[in-house]
Amino acid sequence: IEKIFEQANKNAHILMFSATMPKAILDIAHRFMGDFETIEEKVCEELVVLQQQSFYVLQEKDKIEALARIIDSSKDFYSLVFCQTKIDTEDVAKALEERGYDAVALHGDIPQTIREKILERFRRKLITILVATDVAARGIDVEGLTHVVNYALPFDSAIYTHRIGRTGRAGKSGIAISFVRPQELRRIEYIKR
C-alpha cells in the first residue's frame, strides 16, 4: 500500500476502505492522505444475534481433541476454523484429515488458482471444514455454515465479530465457538465487553 501511495499522483483524490481500522492503517492514512475524514457504518443495536456464542478454556495440546468432539457431536458440521498462522492452519487441517474429516488449510501462501479451487470445493460441501487464517478468509462468502471455530483467539473484538459473522446468516442460526487458553482469559473478557 505504501509503495502505491508513493507512486500515486500527489493531487489525486484518495479513498481508503477497510473493514477494521487498526493503528497501522490509520498511520498510513495520516502519512499519505494528510487531513482526511473517517466514515463509519452505524451499528444497529436492534439486530438479532443469530449466533450461539461459547468458549472453552483448555490447554493448547487439547484443542484438536476438543474440536473433534465438537465435530462428532454436531449434525452436518460445516465450518470455518480460524487459526493465527499458516503453519497452524496446515497442522490443524492435517490432524483433522488424519482423523478422517474433510478438512483443508487455506492461507496466503497458497497460490490463488489453488485457493479458488479449494473455495469452490468448500462451497459445494466437498470439503466441510476449512481451516484458515484471517487474511485468507477475507472475502469468503459461503452460505449455510453451521459453525465458526476460533481455534486461536483473535487479538481484537473487530476481528472476532468479523469471524463469527460468517455463520448465522440469512435468518439462519449458527454456532460460534472459541478455544481459550488459561492465559487468554483476560483477552476473552475484553472481547466480551
mmCIF file of N, CA and C in Angstrom, residues 20-159:
data_model
loop_
_atom_site.group_PDB
_atom_site.id
_atom_site.type_symbol
_atom_site.label_atom_id
_atom_site.label_comp_id
_atom_site.label_asym_id
_atom_site.label_seq_id
_atom_site.Cartn_x
_atom_site.Cartn_y
_atom_site.Cartn_z
ATOM 1 N N THR A 20 -11.804 -2.982 9.178
ATOM 2 C CA THR A 20 -11.391 -2.523 10.506
ATOM 3 C C THR A 20 -10.372 -1.410 10.300
ATOM 4 N N MET A 21 -10.157 -0.616 11.313
ATOM 5 C CA MET A 21 -9.189 0.476 11.210
ATOM 6 C C MET A 21 -8.128 0.339 12.289
ATOM 7 N N PRO A 22 -7.255 -0.658 12.152
ATOM 8 C CA PRO A 22 -6.181 -0.787 13.141
ATOM 9 C C PRO A 22 -5.187 0.371 13.004
ATOM 10 N N LYS A 23 -4.342 0.516 14.002
ATOM 11 C CA LYS A 23 -3.388 1.627 14.044
ATOM 12 C C LYS A 23 -2.525 1.680 12.788
ATOM 13 N N ALA A 24 -2.081 0.538 12.270
ATOM 14 C CA ALA A 24 -1.220 0.520 11.080
ATOM 15 C C ALA A 24 -1.908 1.168 9.882
ATOM 16 N N ILE A 25 -3.198 0.921 9.706
ATOM 17 C CA ILE A 25 -3.946 1.517 8.594
ATOM 18 C C ILE A 25 -4.102 3.021 8.825
ATOM 19 N N LEU A 26 -4.429 3.410 10.055
ATOM 20 C CA LEU A 26 -4.556 4.838 10.357
ATOM 21 C C LEU A 26 -3.231 5.583 10.165
ATOM 22 N N ASP A 27 -2.115 4.928 10.509
ATOM 23 C CA ASP A 27 -0.801 5.543 10.296
ATOM 24 C C ASP A 27 -0.552 5.800 8.814
ATOM 25 N N ILE A 28 -0.924 4.859 7.957
ATOM 26 C CA ILE A 28 -0.777 5.033 6.510
ATOM 27 C C ILE A 28 -1.652 6.185 6.036
ATOM 28 N N ALA A 29 -2.870 6.247 6.531
ATOM 29 C CA ALA A 29 -3.780 7.327 6.142
ATOM 30 C C ALA A 29 -3.200 8.691 6.526
ATOM 31 N N HIS A 30 -2.698 8.802 7.756
ATOM 32 C CA HIS A 30 -2.104 10.068 8.203
ATOM 33 C C HIS A 30 -0.896 10.433 7.349
ATOM 34 N N ARG A 31 -0.075 9.465 7.044
ATOM 35 C CA ARG A 31 1.168 9.716 6.309
ATOM 36 C C ARG A 31 0.910 10.176 4.873
ATOM 37 N N PHE A 32 -0.056 9.545 4.197
ATOM 38 C CA PHE A 32 -0.230 9.805 2.773
ATOM 39 C C PHE A 32 -1.452 10.654 2.418
ATOM 40 N N MET A 33 -2.416 10.729 3.328
ATOM 41 C CA MET A 33 -3.649 11.433 2.995
ATOM 42 C C MET A 33 -3.779 12.780 3.697
ATOM 43 N N GLY A 34 -2.922 13.024 4.657
ATOM 44 C CA GLY A 34 -2.979 14.303 5.361
ATOM 45 C C GLY A 34 -4.265 14.456 6.147
ATOM 46 N N ASP A 35 -5.006 15.513 5.848
ATOM 47 C CA ASP A 35 -6.275 15.790 6.529
ATOM 48 C C ASP A 35 -7.359 14.948 5.860
ATOM 49 N N PHE A 36 -7.855 13.948 6.544
ATOM 50 C CA PHE A 36 -8.849 13.062 5.943
ATOM 51 C C PHE A 36 -10.053 12.916 6.861
ATOM 52 N N GLU A 37 -11.098 12.373 6.307
ATOM 53 C CA GLU A 37 -12.336 12.164 7.053
ATOM 54 C C GLU A 37 -12.591 10.666 7.158
ATOM 55 N N THR A 38 -13.001 10.229 8.320
ATOM 56 C CA THR A 38 -13.338 8.828 8.525
ATOM 57 C C THR A 38 -14.849 8.686 8.543
ATOM 58 N N ILE A 39 -15.354 7.764 7.760
ATOM 59 C CA ILE A 39 -16.796 7.491 7.719
ATOM 60 C C ILE A 39 -16.999 6.077 8.224
ATOM 61 N N GLU A 40 -17.818 5.948 9.251
ATOM 62 C CA GLU A 40 -18.073 4.640 9.842
ATOM 63 C C GLU A 40 -19.534 4.275 9.688
ATOM 64 N N GLU A 41 -19.769 2.990 9.494
ATOM 65 C CA GLU A 41 -21.135 2.497 9.423
ATOM 66 C C GLU A 41 -21.672 2.394 10.843
ATOM 67 N N LYS A 42 -22.891 2.887 11.042
ATOM 68 C CA LYS A 42 -23.505 2.784 12.364
ATOM 69 C C LYS A 42 -23.967 1.353 12.593
ATOM 70 N N VAL A 43 -23.725 0.870 13.786
ATOM 71 C CA VAL A 43 -24.164 -0.466 14.155
ATOM 72 C C VAL A 43 -25.589 -0.370 14.662
ATOM 73 N N CYS A 44 -26.446 -1.176 14.111
ATOM 74 C CA CYS A 44 -27.846 -1.184 14.531
ATOM 75 C C CYS A 44 -27.981 -2.066 15.764
ATOM 76 N N GLU A 45 -28.333 -1.479 16.874
ATOM 77 C CA GLU A 45 -28.446 -2.215 18.130
ATOM 78 C C GLU A 45 -29.583 -3.224 18.120
ATOM 79 N N GLU A 46 -30.517 -3.055 17.184
ATOM 80 C CA GLU A 46 -31.681 -3.925 17.181
ATOM 81 C C GLU A 46 -31.478 -5.216 16.405
ATOM 82 N N LEU A 47 -30.302 -5.383 15.791
ATOM 83 C CA LEU A 47 -30.059 -6.599 15.021
ATOM 84 C C LEU A 47 -30.137 -7.815 15.932
ATOM 85 N N VAL A 48 -30.791 -8.840 15.463
ATOM 86 C CA VAL A 48 -30.900 -10.072 16.225
ATOM 87 C C VAL A 48 -29.612 -10.857 16.054
ATOM 88 N N VAL A 49 -29.006 -11.261 17.141
ATOM 89 C CA VAL A 49 -27.800 -12.066 17.075
ATOM 90 C C VAL A 49 -28.226 -13.495 16.761
ATOM 91 N N LEU A 50 -27.709 -13.990 15.654
ATOM 92 C CA LEU A 50 -28.106 -15.318 15.207
ATOM 93 C C LEU A 50 -27.035 -16.368 15.488
ATOM 94 N N GLN A 51 -26.040 -15.983 16.276
ATOM 95 C CA GLN A 51 -25.012 -16.937 16.643
ATOM 96 C C GLN A 51 -25.140 -17.298 18.115
ATOM 97 N N GLN A 52 -25.025 -18.570 18.366
ATOM 98 C CA GLN A 52 -24.874 -19.022 19.748
ATOM 99 C C GLN A 52 -23.371 -18.970 19.997
ATOM 100 N N GLN A 53 -22.938 -18.169 20.952
ATOM 101 C CA GLN A 53 -21.514 -17.988 21.189
ATOM 102 C C GLN A 53 -21.103 -18.645 22.497
ATOM 103 N N SER A 54 -20.008 -19.382 22.451
ATOM 104 C CA SER A 54 -19.486 -20.003 23.663
ATOM 105 C C SER A 54 -17.974 -20.118 23.555
ATOM 106 N N PHE A 55 -17.343 -20.306 24.697
ATOM 107 C CA PHE A 55 -15.905 -20.542 24.675
ATOM 108 C C PHE A 55 -15.547 -21.631 25.661
ATOM 109 N N TYR A 56 -14.459 -22.320 25.327
ATOM 110 C CA TYR A 56 -13.961 -23.404 26.155
ATOM 111 C C TYR A 56 -12.542 -23.066 26.575
ATOM 112 N N VAL A 57 -12.274 -23.162 27.864
ATOM 113 C CA VAL A 57 -10.932 -22.936 28.374
ATOM 114 C C VAL A 57 -10.215 -24.275 28.369
ATOM 115 N N LEU A 58 -9.091 -24.328 27.622
ATOM 116 C CA LEU A 58 -8.334 -25.575 27.539
ATOM 117 C C LEU A 58 -6.888 -25.309 27.159
ATOM 118 N N GLN A 59 -6.070 -26.302 27.369
ATOM 119 C CA GLN A 59 -4.657 -26.201 27.018
ATOM 120 C C GLN A 59 -4.485 -26.388 25.514
ATOM 121 N N GLU A 60 -3.418 -25.848 24.971
ATOM 122 C CA GLU A 60 -3.133 -25.960 23.531
ATOM 123 C C GLU A 60 -3.158 -27.416 23.065
ATOM 124 N N LYS A 61 -2.570 -28.308 23.846
ATOM 125 C CA LYS A 61 -2.463 -29.717 23.467
ATOM 126 C C LYS A 61 -3.826 -30.416 23.376
ATOM 127 N N ASP A 62 -4.855 -29.840 23.956
ATOM 128 C CA ASP A 62 -6.179 -30.457 23.976
ATOM 129 C C ASP A 62 -7.120 -29.932 22.899
ATOM 130 N N LYS A 63 -6.669 -28.964 22.113
ATOM 131 C CA LYS A 63 -7.558 -28.317 21.149
ATOM 132 C C LYS A 63 -8.051 -29.266 20.048
ATOM 133 N N ILE A 64 -7.186 -30.077 19.489
ATOM 134 C CA ILE A 64 -7.610 -30.986 18.405
ATOM 135 C C ILE A 64 -8.665 -31.964 18.911
ATOM 136 N N GLU A 65 -8.431 -32.516 20.070
ATOM 137 C CA GLU A 65 -9.410 -33.458 20.634
ATOM 138 C C GLU A 65 -10.745 -32.759 20.882
ATOM 139 N N ALA A 66 -10.707 -31.543 21.408
ATOM 140 C CA ALA A 66 -11.935 -30.788 21.655
ATOM 141 C C ALA A 66 -12.656 -30.503 20.338
ATOM 142 N N LEU A 67 -11.910 -30.115 19.315
ATOM 143 C CA LEU A 67 -12.518 -29.842 18.015
ATOM 144 C C LEU A 67 -13.144 -31.108 17.436
ATOM 145 N N ALA A 68 -12.462 -32.226 17.552
ATOM 146 C CA ALA A 68 -13.014 -33.495 17.053
ATOM 147 C C ALA A 68 -14.314 -33.851 17.765
ATOM 148 N N ARG A 69 -14.377 -33.618 19.054
ATOM 149 C CA ARG A 69 -15.606 -33.908 19.809
ATOM 150 C C ARG A 69 -16.754 -32.998 19.370
ATOM 151 N N ILE A 70 -16.444 -31.738 19.115
ATOM 152 C CA ILE A 70 -17.476 -30.805 18.637
ATOM 153 C C ILE A 70 -17.988 -31.264 17.272
ATOM 154 N N ILE A 71 -17.072 -31.623 16.387
ATOM 155 C CA ILE A 71 -17.462 -32.093 15.053
ATOM 156 C C ILE A 71 -18.349 -33.324 15.168
ATOM 157 N N ASP A 72 -17.922 -34.286 15.971
ATOM 158 C CA ASP A 72 -18.669 -35.543 16.108
ATOM 159 C C ASP A 72 -20.043 -35.356 16.741
ATOM 160 N N SER A 73 -20.182 -34.349 17.584
ATOM 161 C CA SER A 73 -21.462 -34.154 18.271
ATOM 162 C C SER A 73 -22.401 -33.215 17.518
ATOM 163 N N SER A 74 -21.960 -32.727 16.366
ATOM 164 C CA SER A 74 -22.759 -31.774 15.598
ATOM 165 C C SER A 74 -23.302 -32.428 14.334
ATOM 166 N N LYS A 75 -24.559 -32.182 14.088
ATOM 167 C CA LYS A 75 -25.177 -32.711 12.876
ATOM 168 C C LYS A 75 -24.764 -31.837 11.689
ATOM 169 N N ASP A 76 -24.294 -32.463 10.631
ATOM 170 C CA ASP A 76 -23.933 -31.769 9.391
ATOM 171 C C ASP A 76 -22.957 -30.613 9.621
ATOM 172 N N PHE A 77 -21.899 -30.867 10.363
ATOM 173 C CA PHE A 77 -20.881 -29.862 10.682
ATOM 174 C C PHE A 77 -20.290 -29.298 9.385
ATOM 175 N N TYR A 78 -20.390 -27.974 9.216
ATOM 176 C CA TYR A 78 -19.886 -27.265 8.033
ATOM 177 C C TYR A 78 -19.305 -25.968 8.552
ATOM 178 N N SER A 79 -17.959 -25.857 8.566
ATOM 179 C CA SER A 79 -17.359 -24.820 9.393
ATOM 180 C C SER A 79 -16.104 -24.181 8.817
ATOM 181 N N LEU A 80 -15.915 -22.938 9.218
ATOM 182 C CA LEU A 80 -14.641 -22.247 9.081
ATOM 183 C C LEU A 80 -13.961 -22.344 10.443
ATOM 184 N N VAL A 81 -12.694 -22.793 10.455
ATOM 185 C CA VAL A 81 -11.908 -22.876 11.679
ATOM 186 C C VAL A 81 -10.767 -21.881 11.516
ATOM 187 N N PHE A 82 -10.703 -20.892 12.400
ATOM 188 C CA PHE A 82 -9.713 -19.830 12.270
ATOM 189 C C PHE A 82 -8.479 -20.086 13.129
ATOM 190 N N CYS A 83 -7.321 -19.965 12.487
ATOM 191 C CA CYS A 83 -6.024 -20.043 13.161
ATOM 192 C C CYS A 83 -5.286 -18.736 12.929
ATOM 193 N N GLN A 84 -4.219 -18.507 13.685
ATOM 194 C CA GLN A 84 -3.456 -17.265 13.531
ATOM 195 C C GLN A 84 -2.415 -17.334 12.420
ATOM 196 N N THR A 85 -1.775 -18.500 12.238
ATOM 197 C CA THR A 85 -0.665 -18.591 11.287
ATOM 198 C C THR A 85 -0.915 -19.665 10.241
ATOM 199 N N LYS A 86 -0.188 -19.545 9.130
ATOM 200 C CA LYS A 86 -0.311 -20.542 8.062
ATOM 201 C C LYS A 86 0.164 -21.909 8.541
ATOM 202 N N ILE A 87 1.195 -21.936 9.396
ATOM 203 C CA ILE A 87 1.685 -23.218 9.924
ATOM 204 C C ILE A 87 0.603 -23.882 10.755
ATOM 205 N N ASP A 88 -0.078 -23.095 11.590
ATOM 206 C CA ASP A 88 -1.172 -23.643 12.395
ATOM 207 C C ASP A 88 -2.290 -24.198 11.519
ATOM 208 N N THR A 89 -2.634 -23.483 10.427
ATOM 209 C CA THR A 89 -3.704 -23.989 9.552
ATOM 210 C C THR A 89 -3.318 -25.340 8.974
ATOM 211 N N GLU A 90 -2.067 -25.469 8.543
ATOM 212 C CA GLU A 90 -1.592 -26.740 7.977
ATOM 213 C C GLU A 90 -1.636 -27.843 9.029
ATOM 214 N N ASP A 91 -1.152 -27.546 10.241
ATOM 215 C CA ASP A 91 -1.114 -28.544 11.309
ATOM 216 C C ASP A 91 -2.513 -29.002 11.707
ATOM 217 N N VAL A 92 -3.428 -28.049 11.863
ATOM 218 C CA VAL A 92 -4.791 -28.395 12.276
ATOM 219 C C VAL A 92 -5.502 -29.187 11.176
ATOM 220 N N ALA A 93 -5.386 -28.730 9.928
ATOM 221 C CA ALA A 93 -6.028 -29.449 8.815
ATOM 222 C C ALA A 93 -5.480 -30.865 8.708
ATOM 223 N N LYS A 94 -4.172 -31.019 8.839
ATOM 224 C CA LYS A 94 -3.550 -32.353 8.758
ATOM 225 C C LYS A 94 -4.044 -33.255 9.889
ATOM 226 N N ALA A 95 -4.084 -32.716 11.106
ATOM 227 C CA ALA A 95 -4.555 -33.512 12.252
ATOM 228 C C ALA A 95 -6.005 -33.948 12.050
ATOM 229 N N LEU A 96 -6.835 -33.067 11.493
ATOM 230 C CA LEU A 96 -8.230 -33.419 11.241
ATOM 231 C C LEU A 96 -8.334 -34.459 10.119
ATOM 232 N N GLU A 97 -7.548 -34.284 9.066
ATOM 233 C CA GLU A 97 -7.545 -35.258 7.972
ATOM 234 C C GLU A 97 -7.145 -36.640 8.468
ATOM 235 N N GLU A 98 -6.139 -36.683 9.342
ATOM 236 C CA GLU A 98 -5.678 -37.961 9.902
ATOM 237 C C GLU A 98 -6.767 -38.645 10.708
ATOM 238 N N ARG A 99 -7.719 -37.874 11.218
ATOM 239 C CA ARG A 99 -8.849 -38.435 11.969
ATOM 240 C C ARG A 99 -10.033 -38.754 11.059
ATOM 241 N N GLY A 100 -9.879 -38.513 9.767
ATOM 242 C CA GLY A 100 -10.924 -38.879 8.810
ATOM 243 C C GLY A 100 -11.899 -37.775 8.434
ATOM 244 N N TYR A 101 -11.614 -36.538 8.807
ATOM 245 C CA TYR A 101 -12.504 -35.424 8.479
ATOM 246 C C TYR A 101 -12.107 -34.788 7.143
ATOM 247 N N ASP A 102 -13.090 -34.196 6.456
ATOM 248 C CA ASP A 102 -12.836 -33.484 5.200
ATOM 249 C C ASP A 102 -12.387 -32.069 5.536
ATOM 250 N N ALA A 103 -11.083 -31.903 5.780
ATOM 251 C CA ALA A 103 -10.548 -30.601 6.181
ATOM 252 C C ALA A 103 -9.411 -30.204 5.252
ATOM 253 N N VAL A 104 -9.352 -28.905 4.953
ATOM 254 C CA VAL A 104 -8.288 -28.366 4.102
ATOM 255 C C VAL A 104 -7.846 -27.029 4.678
ATOM 256 N N ALA A 105 -6.543 -26.761 4.578
ATOM 257 C CA ALA A 105 -5.983 -25.482 5.028
ATOM 258 C C ALA A 105 -6.076 -24.447 3.919
ATOM 259 N N LEU A 106 -6.273 -23.200 4.319
ATOM 260 C CA LEU A 106 -6.296 -22.076 3.383
ATOM 261 C C LEU A 106 -5.528 -20.924 4.023
ATOM 262 N N HIS A 107 -4.434 -20.515 3.357
ATOM 263 C CA HIS A 107 -3.637 -19.394 3.857
ATOM 264 C C HIS A 107 -3.024 -18.648 2.692
ATOM 265 N N GLY A 108 -2.384 -17.539 2.983
ATOM 266 C CA GLY A 108 -1.884 -16.630 1.957
ATOM 267 C C GLY A 108 -0.785 -17.181 1.078
ATOM 268 N N ASP A 109 -0.084 -18.223 1.489
ATOM 269 C CA ASP A 109 0.990 -18.780 0.663
ATOM 270 C C ASP A 109 0.493 -19.770 -0.383
ATOM 271 N N ILE A 110 -0.777 -20.094 -0.339
ATOM 272 C CA ILE A 110 -1.343 -20.997 -1.340
ATOM 273 C C ILE A 110 -1.641 -20.165 -2.591
ATOM 274 N N PRO A 111 -1.175 -20.619 -3.759
ATOM 275 C CA PRO A 111 -1.425 -19.847 -4.988
ATOM 276 C C PRO A 111 -2.917 -19.593 -5.209
ATOM 277 N N GLN A 112 -3.220 -18.435 -5.792
ATOM 278 C CA GLN A 112 -4.613 -18.001 -5.973
ATOM 279 C C GLN A 112 -5.451 -19.035 -6.714
ATOM 280 N N THR A 113 -4.911 -19.651 -7.753
ATOM 281 C CA THR A 113 -5.697 -20.631 -8.524
ATOM 282 C C THR A 113 -6.089 -21.818 -7.660
ATOM 283 N N ILE A 114 -5.179 -22.260 -6.811
ATOM 284 C CA ILE A 114 -5.490 -23.384 -5.919
ATOM 285 C C ILE A 114 -6.471 -22.947 -4.845
ATOM 286 N N ARG A 115 -6.301 -21.715 -4.324
ATOM 287 C CA ARG A 115 -7.250 -21.201 -3.322
ATOM 288 C C ARG A 115 -8.663 -21.173 -3.896
ATOM 289 N N GLU A 116 -8.806 -20.743 -5.137
ATOM 290 C CA GLU A 116 -10.126 -20.695 -5.765
ATOM 291 C C GLU A 116 -10.725 -22.093 -5.899
ATOM 292 N N LYS A 117 -9.901 -23.075 -6.230
ATOM 293 C CA LYS A 117 -10.386 -24.459 -6.330
ATOM 294 C C LYS A 117 -10.823 -24.984 -4.965
ATOM 295 N N ILE A 118 -10.029 -24.666 -3.939
ATOM 296 C CA ILE A 118 -10.392 -25.084 -2.572
ATOM 297 C C ILE A 118 -11.727 -24.461 -2.180
ATOM 298 N N LEU A 119 -11.882 -23.159 -2.444
ATOM 299 C CA LEU A 119 -13.125 -22.470 -2.089
ATOM 300 C C LEU A 119 -14.322 -23.033 -2.844
ATOM 301 N N GLU A 120 -14.136 -23.369 -4.098
ATOM 302 C CA GLU A 120 -15.244 -23.956 -4.871
ATOM 303 C C GLU A 120 -15.642 -25.305 -4.282
ATOM 304 N N ARG A 121 -14.658 -26.102 -3.908
ATOM 305 C CA ARG A 121 -14.953 -27.401 -3.273
ATOM 306 C C ARG A 121 -15.655 -27.198 -1.930
ATOM 307 N N PHE A 122 -15.246 -26.154 -1.189
ATOM 308 C CA PHE A 122 -15.867 -25.853 0.093
ATOM 309 C C PHE A 122 -17.316 -25.405 -0.104
ATOM 310 N N ARG A 123 -17.562 -24.530 -1.076
ATOM 311 C CA ARG A 123 -18.931 -24.070 -1.349
ATOM 312 C C ARG A 123 -19.845 -25.222 -1.749
ATOM 313 N N ARG A 124 -19.295 -26.194 -2.459
ATOM 314 C CA ARG A 124 -20.081 -27.362 -2.895
ATOM 315 C C ARG A 124 -20.156 -28.438 -1.806
ATOM 316 N N LYS A 125 -19.559 -28.149 -0.649
ATOM 317 C CA LYS A 125 -19.536 -29.037 0.520
ATOM 318 C C LYS A 125 -18.810 -30.355 0.253
ATOM 319 N N LEU A 126 -17.874 -30.336 -0.698
ATOM 320 C CA LEU A 126 -16.995 -31.482 -0.895
ATOM 321 C C LEU A 126 -15.923 -31.464 0.196
ATOM 322 N N ILE A 127 -15.682 -30.282 0.721
ATOM 323 C CA ILE A 127 -14.862 -30.068 1.914
ATOM 324 C C ILE A 127 -15.822 -29.459 2.929
ATOM 325 N N THR A 128 -15.841 -29.979 4.138
ATOM 326 C CA THR A 128 -16.787 -29.450 5.126
ATOM 327 C C THR A 128 -16.109 -28.622 6.218
ATOM 328 N N ILE A 129 -14.767 -28.676 6.256
ATOM 329 C CA ILE A 129 -14.040 -27.910 7.264
ATOM 330 C C ILE A 129 -12.904 -27.165 6.561
ATOM 331 N N LEU A 130 -12.977 -25.858 6.602
ATOM 332 C CA LEU A 130 -11.933 -25.026 6.021
ATOM 333 C C LEU A 130 -11.173 -24.371 7.160
ATOM 334 N N VAL A 131 -9.891 -24.706 7.281
ATOM 335 C CA VAL A 131 -9.038 -24.176 8.341
ATOM 336 C C VAL A 131 -8.244 -23.024 7.728
ATOM 337 N N ALA A 132 -8.496 -21.802 8.197
ATOM 338 C CA ALA A 132 -7.959 -20.633 7.502
ATOM 339 C C ALA A 132 -7.392 -19.577 8.450
ATOM 340 N N THR A 133 -6.523 -18.761 7.875
ATOM 341 C CA THR A 133 -6.080 -17.551 8.555
ATOM 342 C C THR A 133 -7.075 -16.448 8.214
ATOM 343 N N ASP A 134 -7.057 -15.367 8.975
ATOM 344 C CA ASP A 134 -7.957 -14.244 8.698
ATOM 345 C C ASP A 134 -7.714 -13.656 7.313
ATOM 346 N N VAL A 135 -6.452 -13.536 6.923
ATOM 347 C CA VAL A 135 -6.121 -12.950 5.624
ATOM 348 C C VAL A 135 -6.699 -13.790 4.498
ATOM 349 N N ALA A 136 -6.528 -15.099 4.564
ATOM 350 C CA ALA A 136 -7.032 -15.978 3.508
ATOM 351 C C ALA A 136 -8.549 -16.025 3.481
ATOM 352 N N ALA A 137 -9.182 -15.823 4.634
ATOM 353 C CA ALA A 137 -10.636 -15.923 4.716
ATOM 354 C C ALA A 137 -11.354 -14.636 4.324
ATOM 355 N N ARG A 138 -10.600 -13.558 4.101
ATOM 356 C CA ARG A 138 -11.242 -12.293 3.715
ATOM 357 C C ARG A 138 -11.980 -12.470 2.406
ATOM 358 N N GLY A 139 -13.185 -11.978 2.371
ATOM 359 C CA GLY A 139 -13.956 -12.023 1.136
ATOM 360 C C GLY A 139 -14.643 -13.349 0.876
ATOM 361 N N ILE A 140 -14.442 -14.324 1.735
ATOM 362 C CA ILE A 140 -15.122 -15.600 1.551
ATOM 363 C C ILE A 140 -16.574 -15.420 1.955
ATOM 364 N N ASP A 141 -17.461 -15.677 1.036
ATOM 365 C CA ASP A 141 -18.886 -15.582 1.318
ATOM 366 C C ASP A 141 -19.496 -16.947 1.038
ATOM 367 N N VAL A 142 -19.723 -17.698 2.098
ATOM 368 C CA VAL A 142 -20.249 -19.051 1.972
ATOM 369 C C VAL A 142 -21.534 -19.137 2.777
ATOM 370 N N GLU A 143 -22.564 -19.589 2.137
ATOM 371 C CA GLU A 143 -23.862 -19.722 2.808
ATOM 372 C C GLU A 143 -23.952 -21.043 3.571
ATOM 373 N N GLY A 144 -24.679 -21.028 4.657
ATOM 374 C CA GLY A 144 -25.025 -22.260 5.355
ATOM 375 C C GLY A 144 -24.014 -22.801 6.335
ATOM 376 N N LEU A 145 -23.012 -22.019 6.718
ATOM 377 C CA LEU A 145 -22.054 -22.510 7.703
ATOM 378 C C LEU A 145 -22.778 -22.772 9.025
ATOM 379 N N THR A 146 -22.536 -23.932 9.586
ATOM 380 C CA THR A 146 -23.160 -24.252 10.873
ATOM 381 C C THR A 146 -22.338 -23.728 12.038
ATOM 382 N N HIS A 147 -21.015 -23.655 11.840
ATOM 383 C CA HIS A 147 -20.113 -23.266 12.925
ATOM 384 C C HIS A 147 -18.993 -22.356 12.420
ATOM 385 N N VAL A 148 -18.533 -21.510 13.314
ATOM 386 C CA VAL A 148 -17.246 -20.843 13.175
ATOM 387 C C VAL A 148 -16.501 -21.186 14.453
ATOM 388 N N VAL A 149 -15.282 -21.705 14.286
ATOM 389 C CA VAL A 149 -14.481 -22.070 15.451
ATOM 390 C C VAL A 149 -13.236 -21.200 15.467
ATOM 391 N N ASN A 150 -13.062 -20.481 16.561
ATOM 392 C CA ASN A 150 -11.835 -19.721 16.780
ATOM 393 C C ASN A 150 -10.852 -20.653 17.467
ATOM 394 N N TYR A 151 -10.134 -21.425 16.653
ATOM 395 C CA TYR A 151 -9.134 -22.344 17.194
ATOM 396 C C TYR A 151 -8.075 -21.554 17.936
ATOM 397 N N ALA A 152 -7.763 -20.396 17.366
ATOM 398 C CA ALA A 152 -6.887 -19.429 18.030
ATOM 399 C C ALA A 152 -7.692 -18.149 18.201
ATOM 400 N N LEU A 153 -7.674 -17.623 19.381
ATOM 401 C CA LEU A 153 -8.436 -16.422 19.697
ATOM 402 C C LEU A 153 -7.861 -15.216 18.946
ATOM 403 N N PRO A 154 -8.710 -14.410 18.324
ATOM 404 C CA PRO A 154 -8.183 -13.224 17.636
ATOM 405 C C PRO A 154 -7.688 -12.195 18.647
ATOM 406 N N PHE A 155 -6.935 -11.207 18.142
ATOM 407 C CA PHE A 155 -6.348 -10.210 19.031
ATOM 408 C C PHE A 155 -7.290 -9.071 19.380
ATOM 409 N N ASP A 156 -8.353 -8.871 18.591
ATOM 410 C CA ASP A 156 -9.278 -7.795 18.949
ATOM 411 C C ASP A 156 -10.717 -8.163 18.629
ATOM 412 N N SER A 157 -11.613 -7.370 19.170
ATOM 413 C CA SER A 157 -13.040 -7.676 19.059
ATOM 414 C C SER A 157 -13.569 -7.488 17.638
ATOM 415 N N ALA A 158 -12.979 -6.585 16.865
ATOM 416 C CA ALA A 158 -13.446 -6.378 15.495
ATOM 417 C C ALA A 158 -13.206 -7.630 14.652
ATOM 418 N N ILE A 159 -12.056 -8.243 14.815
ATOM 419 C CA ILE A 159 -11.765 -9.482 14.077
ATOM 420 C C ILE A 159 -12.676 -10.592 14.567
#
